[in-house]
PDB file of N, CA and C in Angstrom:
ATOM      1  N   ALA A   1     -71.428  69.092  11.445  1.00  0.00           N
ATOM      2  CA  ALA A   1     -70.957  69.365   9.996  1.00  0.00           C
ATOM      3  C   ALA A   1     -69.712  68.624   9.872  1.00  0.00           C
ATOM      4  N   ASP A   2     -69.671  67.984   8.644  1.00  0.00           N
ATOM      5  CA  ASP A   2     -68.551  67.161   8.213  1.00  0.00           C
ATOM      6  C   ASP A   2     -67.177  67.994   8.207  1.00  0.00           C
ATOM      7  N   ASN A   3     -67.439  69.270   7.706  1.00  0.00           N
ATOM      8  CA  ASN A   3     -66.268  70.219   7.437  1.00  0.00           C
ATOM      9  C   ASN A   3     -65.604  70.660   8.765  1.00  0.00           C
ATOM     10  N   MET A   4     -66.181  70.344   9.880  1.00  0.00           N
ATOM     11  CA  MET A   4     -65.699  71.026  11.073  1.00  0.00           C
ATOM     12  C   MET A   4     -64.289  70.745  11.470  1.00  0.00           C
ATOM     13  N   GLY A   5     -63.884  69.491  11.268  1.00  0.00           N
ATOM     14  CA  GLY A   5     -62.506  69.092  11.435  1.00  0.00           C
ATOM     15  C   GLY A   5     -61.581  69.882  10.538  1.00  0.00           C
ATOM     16  N   ALA A   6     -61.809  69.907   9.419  1.00  0.00           N
ATOM     17  CA  ALA A   6     -61.049  70.569   8.370  1.00  0.00           C
ATOM     18  C   ALA A   6     -60.806  72.105   8.561  1.00  0.00           C
ATOM     19  N   VAL A   7     -62.004  72.639   8.860  1.00  0.00           N
ATOM     20  CA  VAL A   7     -62.068  74.158   9.360  1.00  0.00           C
ATOM     21  C   VAL A   7     -61.276  74.497  10.423  1.00  0.00           C
ATOM     22  N   MET A   8     -61.563  73.688  11.565  1.00  0.00           N
ATOM     23  CA  MET A   8     -60.734  73.686  12.826  1.00  0.00           C
ATOM     24  C   MET A   8     -59.338  73.610  12.559  1.00  0.00           C
ATOM     25  N   GLY A   9     -58.907  72.632  11.697  1.00  0.00           N
ATOM     26  CA  GLY A   9     -57.507  72.342  11.412  1.00  0.00           C
ATOM     27  C   GLY A   9     -56.856  73.568  10.693  1.00  0.00           C
ATOM     28  N   GLN A  10     -57.703  74.218   9.861  1.00  0.00           N
ATOM     29  CA  GLN A  10     -57.202  75.555   9.217  1.00  0.00           C
ATOM     30  C   GLN A  10     -56.972  76.639  10.236  1.00  0.00           C
ATOM     31  N   LEU A  11     -57.989  76.773  11.080  1.00  0.00           N
ATOM     32  CA  LEU A  11     -58.136  78.051  11.827  1.00  0.00           C
ATOM     33  C   LEU A  11     -57.149  77.825  13.097  1.00  0.00           C
ATOM     34  N   MET A  12     -56.962  76.762  13.589  1.00  0.00           N
ATOM     35  CA  MET A  12     -56.313  76.691  14.907  1.00  0.00           C
ATOM     36  C   MET A  12     -54.826  77.221  14.811  1.00  0.00           C
ATOM     37  N   PRO A  13     -54.132  77.080  13.751  1.00  0.00           N
ATOM     38  CA  PRO A  13     -52.662  77.655  13.678  1.00  0.00           C
ATOM     39  C   PRO A  13     -52.845  79.224  13.718  1.00  0.00           C
ATOM     40  N   ARG A  14     -53.848  79.822  13.027  1.00  0.00           N
ATOM     41  CA  ARG A  14     -53.883  81.123  12.894  1.00  0.00           C
ATOM     42  C   ARG A  14     -54.477  81.924  14.219  1.00  0.00           C
ATOM     43  N   ILE A  15     -55.392  81.115  14.994  1.00  0.00           N
ATOM     44  CA  ILE A  15     -55.939  81.849  16.116  1.00  0.00           C
ATOM     45  C   ILE A  15     -55.410  81.203  17.420  1.00  0.00           C
ATOM     46  N   LYS A  16     -54.462  80.402  17.291  1.00  0.00           N
ATOM     47  CA  LYS A  16     -53.835  80.044  18.442  1.00  0.00           C
ATOM     48  C   LYS A  16     -53.154  81.158  19.433  1.00  0.00           C
ATOM     49  N   GLY A  17     -53.493  81.276  20.648  1.00  0.00           N
ATOM     50  CA  GLY A  17     -52.959  82.154  21.462  1.00  0.00           C
ATOM     51  C   GLY A  17     -54.111  83.381  21.481  1.00  0.00           C
ATOM     52  N   ARG A  18     -54.847  83.425  20.493  1.00  0.00           N
ATOM     53  CA  ARG A  18     -55.874  84.533  20.568  1.00  0.00           C
ATOM     54  C   ARG A  18     -57.442  84.315  20.995  1.00  0.00           C
ATOM     55  N   PHE A  19     -57.677  82.831  20.855  1.00  0.00           N
ATOM     56  CA  PHE A  19     -58.936  82.405  21.217  1.00  0.00           C
ATOM     57  C   PHE A  19     -58.720  80.962  22.071  1.00  0.00           C
ATOM     58  N   ASP A  20     -59.688  80.763  22.950  1.00  0.00           N
ATOM     59  CA  ASP A  20     -59.501  79.376  23.631  1.00  0.00           C
ATOM     60  C   ASP A  20     -60.438  78.472  22.561  1.00  0.00           C
ATOM     61  N   GLY A  21     -60.244  77.154  23.038  1.00  0.00           N
ATOM     62  CA  GLY A  21     -61.054  76.326  22.124  1.00  0.00           C
ATOM     63  C   GLY A  21     -62.427  76.516  21.955  1.00  0.00           C
ATOM     64  N   GLY A  22     -63.106  76.838  22.984  1.00  0.00           N
ATOM     65  CA  GLY A  22     -64.519  77.132  22.969  1.00  0.00           C
ATOM     66  C   GLY A  22     -64.973  78.307  22.139  1.00  0.00           C
ATOM     67  N   GLU A  23     -64.029  79.226  22.184  1.00  0.00           N
ATOM     68  CA  GLU A  23     -64.372  80.505  21.210  1.00  0.00           C
ATOM     69  C   GLU A  23     -64.097  80.199  19.952  1.00  0.00           C
ATOM     70  N   ALA A  24     -63.208  79.419  19.652  1.00  0.00           N
ATOM     71  CA  ALA A  24     -62.735  79.075  18.343  1.00  0.00           C
ATOM     72  C   ALA A  24     -64.084  78.029  17.825  1.00  0.00           C
ATOM     73  N   ASN A  25     -64.388  77.356  18.530  1.00  0.00           N
ATOM     74  CA  ASN A  25     -65.622  76.445  18.097  1.00  0.00           C
ATOM     75  C   ASN A  25     -66.787  77.244  17.843  1.00  0.00           C
ATOM     76  N   ARG A  26     -67.148  78.295  18.635  1.00  0.00           N
ATOM     77  CA  ARG A  26     -68.159  79.122  18.237  1.00  0.00           C
ATOM     78  C   ARG A  26     -67.981  79.915  17.044  1.00  0.00           C
ATOM     79  N   ILE A  27     -66.795  80.169  16.779  1.00  0.00           N
ATOM     80  CA  ILE A  27     -66.532  80.902  15.704  1.00  0.00           C
ATOM     81  C   ILE A  27     -66.715  80.097  14.326  1.00  0.00           C
ATOM     82  N   VAL A  28     -66.207  78.929  14.446  1.00  0.00           N
ATOM     83  CA  VAL A  28     -66.286  77.891  13.271  1.00  0.00           C
ATOM     84  C   VAL A  28     -67.988  77.683  13.169  1.00  0.00           C
ATOM     85  N   ARG A  29     -68.597  77.446  14.143  1.00  0.00           N
ATOM     86  CA  ARG A  29     -70.158  77.246  13.852  1.00  0.00           C
ATOM     87  C   ARG A  29     -70.695  78.468  13.303  1.00  0.00           C
ATOM     88  N   GLU A  30     -70.355  79.562  13.552  1.00  0.00           N
ATOM     89  CA  GLU A  30     -70.965  80.779  12.823  1.00  0.00           C
ATOM     90  C   GLU A  30     -70.568  80.845  11.351  1.00  0.00           C
ATOM     91  N   GLU A  31     -69.290  80.406  11.063  1.00  0.00           N
ATOM     92  CA  GLU A  31     -68.617  80.532   9.880  1.00  0.00           C
ATOM     93  C   GLU A  31     -69.471  79.385   9.104  1.00  0.00           C
ATOM     94  N   LEU A  32     -69.832  78.283   9.469  1.00  0.00           N
ATOM     95  CA  LEU A  32     -70.441  77.008   8.724  1.00  0.00           C
ATOM     96  C   LEU A  32     -72.007  77.306   8.646  1.00  0.00           C
ATOM     97  N   GLY A  33     -72.479  78.264   9.420  1.00  0.00           N
ATOM     98  CA  GLY A  33     -73.939  78.462   9.431  1.00  0.00           C
ATOM     99  C   GLY A  33     -74.553  77.302  10.450  1.00  0.00           C
TER     100      GLY A  33
END
């Protein structure tokens, strides 16, 4: 997904310390479908 980088960039500051990268990646994939 082309938006992956942008979405991750927005999410990382908010989820930092709560999820590891793999978990964040999974969440973003679910959000993007």
